[in-house]
Tab-separated table of C-alpha atoms in Angstrom:
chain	number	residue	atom	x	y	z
Y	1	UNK	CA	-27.469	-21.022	30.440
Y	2	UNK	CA	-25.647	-22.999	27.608
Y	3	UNK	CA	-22.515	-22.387	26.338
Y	4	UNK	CA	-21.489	-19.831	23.856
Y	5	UNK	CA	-20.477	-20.810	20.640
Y	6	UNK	CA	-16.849	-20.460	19.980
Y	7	UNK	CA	-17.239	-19.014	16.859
Y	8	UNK	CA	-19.357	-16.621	18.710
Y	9	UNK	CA	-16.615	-15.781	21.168
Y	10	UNK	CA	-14.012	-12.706	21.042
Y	11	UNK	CA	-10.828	-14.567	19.175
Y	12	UNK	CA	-7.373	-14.438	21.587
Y	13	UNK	CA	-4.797	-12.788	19.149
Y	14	UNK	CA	-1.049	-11.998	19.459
Y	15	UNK	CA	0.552	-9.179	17.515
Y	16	UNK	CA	3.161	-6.595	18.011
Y	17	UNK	CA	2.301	-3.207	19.332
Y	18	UNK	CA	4.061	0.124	19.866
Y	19	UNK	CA	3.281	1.318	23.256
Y	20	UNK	CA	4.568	4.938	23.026
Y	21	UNK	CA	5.690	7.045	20.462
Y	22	UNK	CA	9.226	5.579	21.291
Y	23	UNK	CA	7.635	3.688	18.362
Y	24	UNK	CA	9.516	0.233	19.649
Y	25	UNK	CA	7.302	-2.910	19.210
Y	26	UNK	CA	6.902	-5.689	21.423
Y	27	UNK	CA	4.961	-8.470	21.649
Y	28	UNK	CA	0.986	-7.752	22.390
Y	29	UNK	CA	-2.132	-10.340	23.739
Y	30	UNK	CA	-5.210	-8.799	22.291
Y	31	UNK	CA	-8.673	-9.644	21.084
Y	32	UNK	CA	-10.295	-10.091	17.907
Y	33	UNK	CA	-13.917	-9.562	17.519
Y	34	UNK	CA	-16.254	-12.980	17.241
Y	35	UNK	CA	-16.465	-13.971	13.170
Y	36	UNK	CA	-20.065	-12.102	12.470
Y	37	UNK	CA	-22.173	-13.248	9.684
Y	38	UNK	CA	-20.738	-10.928	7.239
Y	39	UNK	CA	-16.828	-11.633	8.407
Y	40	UNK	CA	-14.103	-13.391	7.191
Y	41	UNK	CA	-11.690	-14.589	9.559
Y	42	UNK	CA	-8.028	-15.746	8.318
Y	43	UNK	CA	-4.551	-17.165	9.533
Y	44	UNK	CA	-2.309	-14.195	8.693
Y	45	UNK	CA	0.761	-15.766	6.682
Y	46	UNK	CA	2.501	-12.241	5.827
Y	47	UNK	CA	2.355	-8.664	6.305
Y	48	UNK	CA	4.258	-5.928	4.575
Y	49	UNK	CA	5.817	-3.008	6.104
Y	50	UNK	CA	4.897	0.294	4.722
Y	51	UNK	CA	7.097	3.429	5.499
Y	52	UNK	CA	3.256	4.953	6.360
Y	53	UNK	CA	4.032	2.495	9.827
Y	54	UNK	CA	6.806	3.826	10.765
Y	55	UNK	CA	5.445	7.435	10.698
Y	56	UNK	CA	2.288	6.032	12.810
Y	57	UNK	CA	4.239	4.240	15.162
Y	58	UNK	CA	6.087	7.290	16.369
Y	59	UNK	CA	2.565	9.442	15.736
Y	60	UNK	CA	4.439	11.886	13.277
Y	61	UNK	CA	1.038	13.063	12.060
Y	62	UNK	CA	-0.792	12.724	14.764
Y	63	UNK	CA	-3.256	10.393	14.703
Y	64	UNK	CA	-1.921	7.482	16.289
Y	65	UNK	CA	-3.328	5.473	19.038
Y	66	UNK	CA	-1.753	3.615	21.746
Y	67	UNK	CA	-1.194	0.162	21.961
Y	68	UNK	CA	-1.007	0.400	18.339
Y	69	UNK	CA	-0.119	-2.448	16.527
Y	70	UNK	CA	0.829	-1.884	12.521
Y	71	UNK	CA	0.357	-3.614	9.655
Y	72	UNK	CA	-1.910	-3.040	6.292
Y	73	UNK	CA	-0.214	-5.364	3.900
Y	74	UNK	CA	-1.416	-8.424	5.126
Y	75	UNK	CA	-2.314	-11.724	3.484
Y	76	UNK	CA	-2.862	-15.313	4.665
Y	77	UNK	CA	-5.569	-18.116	4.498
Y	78	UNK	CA	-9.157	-17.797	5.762
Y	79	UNK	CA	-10.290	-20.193	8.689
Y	80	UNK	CA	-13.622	-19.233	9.208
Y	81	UNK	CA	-16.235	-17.313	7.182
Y	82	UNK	CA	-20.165	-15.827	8.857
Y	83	UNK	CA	-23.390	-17.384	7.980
Y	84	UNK	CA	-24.101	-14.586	5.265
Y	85	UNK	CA	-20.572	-14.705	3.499
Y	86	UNK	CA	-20.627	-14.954	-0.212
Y	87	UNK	CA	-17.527	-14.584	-1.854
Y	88	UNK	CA	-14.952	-16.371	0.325
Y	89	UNK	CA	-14.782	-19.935	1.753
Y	90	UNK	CA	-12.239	-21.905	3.928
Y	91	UNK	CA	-9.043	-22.370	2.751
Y	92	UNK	CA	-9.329	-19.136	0.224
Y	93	UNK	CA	-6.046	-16.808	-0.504
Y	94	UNK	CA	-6.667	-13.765	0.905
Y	95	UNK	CA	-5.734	-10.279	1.561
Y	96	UNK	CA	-6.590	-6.586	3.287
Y	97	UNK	CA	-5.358	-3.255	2.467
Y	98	UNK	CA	-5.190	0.181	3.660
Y	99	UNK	CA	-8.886	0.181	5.205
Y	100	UNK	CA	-11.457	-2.219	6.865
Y	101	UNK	CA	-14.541	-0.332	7.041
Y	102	UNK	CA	-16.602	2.606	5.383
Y	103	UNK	CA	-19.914	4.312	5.637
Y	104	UNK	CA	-21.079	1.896	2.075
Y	105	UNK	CA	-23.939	4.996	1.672
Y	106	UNK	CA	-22.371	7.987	0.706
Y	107	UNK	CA	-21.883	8.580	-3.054
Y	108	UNK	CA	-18.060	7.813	-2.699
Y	109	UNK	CA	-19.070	4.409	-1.563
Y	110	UNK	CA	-22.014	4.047	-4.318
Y	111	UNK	CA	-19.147	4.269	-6.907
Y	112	UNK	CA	-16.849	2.007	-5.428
Y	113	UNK	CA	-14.677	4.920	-4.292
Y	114	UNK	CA	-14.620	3.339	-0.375
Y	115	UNK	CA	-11.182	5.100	-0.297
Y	116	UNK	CA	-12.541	8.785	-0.586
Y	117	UNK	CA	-15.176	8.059	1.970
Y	118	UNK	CA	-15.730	9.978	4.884
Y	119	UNK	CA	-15.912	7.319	7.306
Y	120	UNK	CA	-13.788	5.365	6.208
Y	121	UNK	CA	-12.309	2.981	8.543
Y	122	UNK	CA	-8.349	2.482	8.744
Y	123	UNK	CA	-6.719	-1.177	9.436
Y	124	UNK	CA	-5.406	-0.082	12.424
Y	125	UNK	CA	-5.502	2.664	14.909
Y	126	UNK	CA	-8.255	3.552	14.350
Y	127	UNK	CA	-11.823	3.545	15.849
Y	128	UNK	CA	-14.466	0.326	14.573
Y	129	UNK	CA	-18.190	0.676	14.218
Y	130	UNK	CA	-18.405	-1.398	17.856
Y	131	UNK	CA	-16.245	1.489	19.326
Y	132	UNK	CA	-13.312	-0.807	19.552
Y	133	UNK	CA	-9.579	0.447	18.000
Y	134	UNK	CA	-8.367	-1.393	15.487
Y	135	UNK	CA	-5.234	-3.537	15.131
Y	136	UNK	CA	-3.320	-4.210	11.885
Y	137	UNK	CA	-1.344	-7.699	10.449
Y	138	UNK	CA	1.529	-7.667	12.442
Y	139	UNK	CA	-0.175	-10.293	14.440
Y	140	UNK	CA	-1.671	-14.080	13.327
Y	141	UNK	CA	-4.679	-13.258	13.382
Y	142	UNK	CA	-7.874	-11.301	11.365
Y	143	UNK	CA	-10.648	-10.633	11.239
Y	144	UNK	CA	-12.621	-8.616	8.402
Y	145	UNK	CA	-15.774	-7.948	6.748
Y	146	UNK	CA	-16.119	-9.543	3.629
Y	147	UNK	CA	-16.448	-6.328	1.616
Y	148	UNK	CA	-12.930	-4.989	2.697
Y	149	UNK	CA	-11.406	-8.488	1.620
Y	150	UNK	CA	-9.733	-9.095	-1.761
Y	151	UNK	CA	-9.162	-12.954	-3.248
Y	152	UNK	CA	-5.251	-13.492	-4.099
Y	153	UNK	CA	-5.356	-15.480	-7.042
Y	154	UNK	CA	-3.172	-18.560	-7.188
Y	155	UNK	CA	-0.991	-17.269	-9.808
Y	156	UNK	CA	0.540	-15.066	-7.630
Y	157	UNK	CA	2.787	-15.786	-4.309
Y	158	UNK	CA	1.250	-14.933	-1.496
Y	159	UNK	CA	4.700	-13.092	0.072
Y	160	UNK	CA	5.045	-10.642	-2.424
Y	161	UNK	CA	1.800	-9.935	-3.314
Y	162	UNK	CA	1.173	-8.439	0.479
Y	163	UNK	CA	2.986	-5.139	-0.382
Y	164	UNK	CA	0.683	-4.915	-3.593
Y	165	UNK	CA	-2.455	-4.605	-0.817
Y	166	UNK	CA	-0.952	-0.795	-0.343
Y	167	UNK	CA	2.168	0.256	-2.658
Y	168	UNK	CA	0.668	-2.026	-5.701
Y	169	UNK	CA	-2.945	0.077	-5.561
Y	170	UNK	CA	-1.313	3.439	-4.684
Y	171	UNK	CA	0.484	3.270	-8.405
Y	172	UNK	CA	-2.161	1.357	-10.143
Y	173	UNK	CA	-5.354	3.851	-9.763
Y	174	UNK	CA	-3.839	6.605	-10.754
Y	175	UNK	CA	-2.322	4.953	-13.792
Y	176	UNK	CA	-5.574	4.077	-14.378
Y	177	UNK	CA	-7.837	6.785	-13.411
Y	178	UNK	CA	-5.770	9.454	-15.430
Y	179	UNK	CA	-5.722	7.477	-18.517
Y	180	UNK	CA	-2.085	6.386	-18.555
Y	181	UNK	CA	-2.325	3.077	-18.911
Y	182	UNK	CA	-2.441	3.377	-22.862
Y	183	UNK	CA	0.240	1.542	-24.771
Y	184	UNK	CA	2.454	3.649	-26.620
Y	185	UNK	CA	1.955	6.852	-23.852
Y	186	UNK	CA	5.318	7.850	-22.076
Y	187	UNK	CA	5.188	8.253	-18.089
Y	188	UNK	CA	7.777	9.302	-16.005
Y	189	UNK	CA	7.913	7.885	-12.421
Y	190	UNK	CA	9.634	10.099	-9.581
Y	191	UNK	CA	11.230	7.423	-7.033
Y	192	UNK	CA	12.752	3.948	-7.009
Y	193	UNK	CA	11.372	2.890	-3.361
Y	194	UNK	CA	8.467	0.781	-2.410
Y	195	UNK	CA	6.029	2.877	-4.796
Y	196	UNK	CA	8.186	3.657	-7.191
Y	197	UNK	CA	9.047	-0.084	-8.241
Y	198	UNK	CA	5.905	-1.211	-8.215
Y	199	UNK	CA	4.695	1.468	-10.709
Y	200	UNK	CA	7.650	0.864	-13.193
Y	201	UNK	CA	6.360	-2.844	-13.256
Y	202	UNK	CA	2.844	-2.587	-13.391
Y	203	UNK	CA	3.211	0.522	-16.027
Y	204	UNK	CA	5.523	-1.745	-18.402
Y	205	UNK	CA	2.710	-4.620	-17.975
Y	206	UNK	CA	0.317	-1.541	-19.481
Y	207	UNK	CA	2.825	-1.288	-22.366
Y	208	UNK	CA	3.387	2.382	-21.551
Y	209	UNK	CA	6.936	3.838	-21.969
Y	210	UNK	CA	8.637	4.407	-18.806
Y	211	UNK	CA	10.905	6.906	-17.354
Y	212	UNK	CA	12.388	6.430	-14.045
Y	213	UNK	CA	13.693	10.193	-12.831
Y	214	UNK	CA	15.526	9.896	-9.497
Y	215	UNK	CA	19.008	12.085	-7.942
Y	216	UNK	CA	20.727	9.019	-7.537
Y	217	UNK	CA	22.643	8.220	-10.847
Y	218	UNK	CA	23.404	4.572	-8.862
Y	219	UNK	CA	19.933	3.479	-9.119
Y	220	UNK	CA	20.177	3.743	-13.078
Y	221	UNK	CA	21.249	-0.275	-13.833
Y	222	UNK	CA	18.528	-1.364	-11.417
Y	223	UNK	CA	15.670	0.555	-13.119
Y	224	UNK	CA	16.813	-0.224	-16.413
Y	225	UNK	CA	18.076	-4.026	-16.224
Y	226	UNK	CA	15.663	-4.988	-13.462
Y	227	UNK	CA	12.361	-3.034	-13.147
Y	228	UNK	CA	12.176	-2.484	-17.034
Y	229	UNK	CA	12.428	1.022	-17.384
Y	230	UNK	CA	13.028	2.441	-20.802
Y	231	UNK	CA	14.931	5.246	-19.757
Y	232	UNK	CA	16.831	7.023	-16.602
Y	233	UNK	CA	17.081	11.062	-16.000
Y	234	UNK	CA	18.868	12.024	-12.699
Y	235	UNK	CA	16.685	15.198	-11.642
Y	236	UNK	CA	20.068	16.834	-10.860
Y	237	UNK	CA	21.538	16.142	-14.407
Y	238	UNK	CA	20.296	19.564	-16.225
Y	239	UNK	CA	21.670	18.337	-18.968
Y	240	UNK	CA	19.362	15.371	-18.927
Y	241	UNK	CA	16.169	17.001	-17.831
Y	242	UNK	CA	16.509	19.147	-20.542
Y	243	UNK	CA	16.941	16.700	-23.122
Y	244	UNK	CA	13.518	15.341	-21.012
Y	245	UNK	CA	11.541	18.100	-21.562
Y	246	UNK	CA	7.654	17.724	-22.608
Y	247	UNK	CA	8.408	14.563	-23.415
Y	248	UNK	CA	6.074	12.690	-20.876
Y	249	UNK	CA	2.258	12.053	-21.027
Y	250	UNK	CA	2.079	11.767	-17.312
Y	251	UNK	CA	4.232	11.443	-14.254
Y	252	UNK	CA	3.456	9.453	-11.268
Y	253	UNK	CA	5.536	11.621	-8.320
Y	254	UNK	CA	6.026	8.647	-5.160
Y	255	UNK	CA	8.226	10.958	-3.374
Y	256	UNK	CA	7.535	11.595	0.307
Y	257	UNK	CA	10.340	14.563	1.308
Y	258	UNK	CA	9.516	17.828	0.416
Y	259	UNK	CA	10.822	18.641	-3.668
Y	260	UNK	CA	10.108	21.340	-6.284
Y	261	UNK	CA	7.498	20.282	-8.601
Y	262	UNK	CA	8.687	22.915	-11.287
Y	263	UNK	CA	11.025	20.709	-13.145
Y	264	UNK	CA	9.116	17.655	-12.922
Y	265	UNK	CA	5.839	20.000	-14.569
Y	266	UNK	CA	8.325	20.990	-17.620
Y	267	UNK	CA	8.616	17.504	-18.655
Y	268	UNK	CA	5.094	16.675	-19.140
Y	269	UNK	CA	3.938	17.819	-22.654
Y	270	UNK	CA	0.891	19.806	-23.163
Y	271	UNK	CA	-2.250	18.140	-21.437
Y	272	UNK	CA	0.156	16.049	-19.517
Y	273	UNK	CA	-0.817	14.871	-15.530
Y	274	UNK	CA	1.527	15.342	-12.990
Y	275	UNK	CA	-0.294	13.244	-9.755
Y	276	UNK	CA	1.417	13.021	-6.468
Y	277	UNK	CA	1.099	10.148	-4.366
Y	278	UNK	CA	4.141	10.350	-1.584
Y	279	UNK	CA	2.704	12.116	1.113
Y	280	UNK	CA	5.715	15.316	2.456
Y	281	UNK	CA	5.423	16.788	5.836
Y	282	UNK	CA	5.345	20.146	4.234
Y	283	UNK	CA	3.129	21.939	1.849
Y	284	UNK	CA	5.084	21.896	-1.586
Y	285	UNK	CA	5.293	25.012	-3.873
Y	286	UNK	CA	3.082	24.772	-7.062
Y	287	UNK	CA	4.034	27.108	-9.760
Y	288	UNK	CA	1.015	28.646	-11.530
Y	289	UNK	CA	2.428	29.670	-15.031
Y	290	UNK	CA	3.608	26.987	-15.994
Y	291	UNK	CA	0.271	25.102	-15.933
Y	292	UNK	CA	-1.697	27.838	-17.806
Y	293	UNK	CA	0.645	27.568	-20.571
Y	294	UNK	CA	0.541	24.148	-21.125
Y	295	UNK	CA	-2.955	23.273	-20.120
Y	296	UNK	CA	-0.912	20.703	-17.381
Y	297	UNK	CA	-2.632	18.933	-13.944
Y	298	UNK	CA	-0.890	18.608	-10.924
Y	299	UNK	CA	-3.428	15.841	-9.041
Y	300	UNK	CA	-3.668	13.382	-6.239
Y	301	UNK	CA	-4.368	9.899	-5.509
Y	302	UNK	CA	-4.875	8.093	-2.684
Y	303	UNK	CA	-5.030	3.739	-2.686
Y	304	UNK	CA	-8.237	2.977	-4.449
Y	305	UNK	CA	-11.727	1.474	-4.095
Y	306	UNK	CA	-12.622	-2.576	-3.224
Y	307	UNK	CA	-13.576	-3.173	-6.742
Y	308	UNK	CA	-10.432	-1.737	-8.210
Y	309	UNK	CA	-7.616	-2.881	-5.654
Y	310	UNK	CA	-9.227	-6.482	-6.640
Y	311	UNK	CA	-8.736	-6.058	-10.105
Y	312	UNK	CA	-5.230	-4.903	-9.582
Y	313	UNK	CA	-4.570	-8.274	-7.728
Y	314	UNK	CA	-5.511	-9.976	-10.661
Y	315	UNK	CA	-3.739	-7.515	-13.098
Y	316	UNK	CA	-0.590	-8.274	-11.286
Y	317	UNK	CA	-1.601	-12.390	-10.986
Y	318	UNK	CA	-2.376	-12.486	-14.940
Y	319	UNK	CA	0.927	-9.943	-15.959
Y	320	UNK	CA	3.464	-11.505	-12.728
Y	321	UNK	CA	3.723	-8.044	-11.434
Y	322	UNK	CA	4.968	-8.749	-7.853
Y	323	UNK	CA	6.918	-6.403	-5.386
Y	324	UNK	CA	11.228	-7.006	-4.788
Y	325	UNK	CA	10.428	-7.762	-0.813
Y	326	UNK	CA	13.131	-8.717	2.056
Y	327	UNK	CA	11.453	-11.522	3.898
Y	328	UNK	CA	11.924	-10.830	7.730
Y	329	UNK	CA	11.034	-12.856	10.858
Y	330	UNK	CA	8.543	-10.791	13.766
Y	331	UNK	CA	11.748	-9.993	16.087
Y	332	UNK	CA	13.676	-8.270	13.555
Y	333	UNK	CA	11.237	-5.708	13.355
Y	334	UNK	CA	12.366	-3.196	15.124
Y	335	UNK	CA	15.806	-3.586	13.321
Y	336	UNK	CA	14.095	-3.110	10.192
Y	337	UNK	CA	12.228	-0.019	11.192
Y	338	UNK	CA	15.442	1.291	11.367
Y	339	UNK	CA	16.382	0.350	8.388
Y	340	UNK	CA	13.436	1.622	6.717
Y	341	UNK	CA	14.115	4.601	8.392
Y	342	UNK	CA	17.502	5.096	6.063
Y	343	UNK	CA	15.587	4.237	2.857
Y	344	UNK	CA	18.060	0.577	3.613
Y	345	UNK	CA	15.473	-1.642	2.005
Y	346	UNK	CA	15.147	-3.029	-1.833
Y	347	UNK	CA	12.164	-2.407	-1.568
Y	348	UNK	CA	9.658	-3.831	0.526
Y	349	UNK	CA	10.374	-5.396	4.078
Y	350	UNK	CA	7.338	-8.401	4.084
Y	351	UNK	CA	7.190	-9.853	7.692
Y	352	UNK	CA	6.639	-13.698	7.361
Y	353	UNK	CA	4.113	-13.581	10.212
Y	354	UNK	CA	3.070	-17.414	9.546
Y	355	UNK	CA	6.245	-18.968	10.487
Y	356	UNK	CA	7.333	-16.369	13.221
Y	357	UNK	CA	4.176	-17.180	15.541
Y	358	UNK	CA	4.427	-20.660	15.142
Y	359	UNK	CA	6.089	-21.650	18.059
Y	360	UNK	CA	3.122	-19.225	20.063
Y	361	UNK	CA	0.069	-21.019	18.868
């Protein structure tokens, strides 16, 4: 029998995997899958840390998988593309998110909604159509279908555009999707974290007026003189939220520890959109009355489709919408995890994965 073709061969990979729910990383020798006709395979250059790892690493909701290595931020340059590939070639920018595979059947996927699908696929931990678990960008290494891939324009660097894969989408569709990208419409955002940020920037590139409404008073200089914001209310400050009050079109809510929702619902005006996109442990408490009498939504949204995370890469390229990222070799990862852990981060830890496997290929 002749020889297989490498390309045809499983592809030797080296990440960083949590073991246990200890949640400590270490460094992993795994497999990728052969480049199929239909994948793209790429050198990964970065991958951003989302605080979504940190609660999979330790399996905080459950679903985790063991060795699990993290990572859906994750940019770099493609090496190899499959016979069938259309839209990327060697040497292309590129980028996966949140998810690597979906059903592409359902209606979900017929509208370009591969997010809300059923079957959809996570980066990591989770189980392939071969039956094989999946393993995120904390390594050098990927290997994706062609459909779950996104081209990173040149205008945009390639470090901070890797937290845009995940945070950057998470903002963006709802923005979009509930009609508040409108100039001249006010939106409040709840946060100043990784999400949080990211929305004040890409909201300001809309030419909406934006709110930043946070219980640290300390964080008002940075949203104002750096991200942009037009105005700060500390959620503490009655005095402020007050002066707040139905005053906001809509409110994008990125916070992830349990919070009352009442006072952020009495500063949307009538009609206005309240949509939630930090995930809390708990179930929150959703006052009724308050909605009835001013016709307001309290909604969800959760990353967005193929078609639309790829026109948010481009948004961002064309309006220089980029994340505030803390570059951070592999081996400080587990440093940084602690960090992350104590909301120590402005705002994005990106792990420059290119230079910190060097020395292993």
């Amino acid at each position: 029998m002749g020889q297989i073709p490498e390309r045809q061969q499983p592809k030797k990979a080296l990440g960083w995997a949590a073991r246990d729910t200890s949640g400590v990383l270490s460094p992993f020798h795994f497999s990728r899958r052969a480049t199929g006709e239909k994948d793209v395979t790429f050198k990964v250059m970065y991958c951003g840390i989302c605080h979504s790892d940190l609660h999979m690493l330790k399996n905080e909701w459950g679903s985790s998988t063991y060795p699990l290595v993290p990572g859906h931020e994750i940019v770099g340059v493609v090496t190899e593309v499959g016979s069938t590939v259309e839209k990327f070639k060697v040497g292309d920018k590129v980028g996966v998110g949140c998810m690597v595979g979906s059903c592409r059947s359902c209606d979900n996927c017929a509208s370009n909604l591969e997010n809300y699908c059923p079957k959809m696929i996570f980066t990591y931990s989770a189980t392939y159509y071969d039956g094989t678990t999946t393993y995120g960008g904390y390594s050098d290494l990927m290997v994706a279908d062609e459909h779950f891939v996104v081209h990173i324009p040149d205008g945009i660097p390639l470090d901070a555009s890797a937290p845009l894969l995940c945070a950057g989408i998470t903002v963006y569709s709802p923005l979009r999707f509930y009609g508040l990208d409108k100039p001249g419409m006010h939106v409040g955002v709840v946060g100043l974290g990784g999400l949080g940020h990211v929305a004040v920037k890409f909201a300001k590139a809309m030419g909406v007026k934006v709110t930043v409404i946070s219980t640290s008073p300390s964080k008002k200089e940075e949203a104002i003189e750096h991200l942009g914001a037009d105005s700060f209310v500390v959620s503490r400050n009655q005095d402020e939220m007050q002066a707040a009050m139905s005053t906001m079109d809509g409110i994008i809510d990125t916070v992830s520890a349990p919070h009352s929702l009442l006072p952020l619902i009495s500063l949307l005006k009538t009609s206005g959109k309240l949509v939630l996109v930090g995930a809390p442990e708990k179930p929150l408490e959703l006052p009724v009355f308050p909605l009835l009498m001013g016709r307001k939504i309290v909604a969800g949204s959760c990353i967005g489709g193929m078609q639309e995370t790829q026109e948010m890469i481009d948004f961002a390229a064309k309006h220089k919408v980029t994340a505030d990222i803390e570059v951070i070799p592999i081996d400080y990862v587990n440093k940084a995890m602690e960090r992350l852990a104590k909301a120590d981060v402005r705002y994005r830890f990106v792990i420059d994965i290119g230079n910190s496997f060097k020395s292993s290929s």
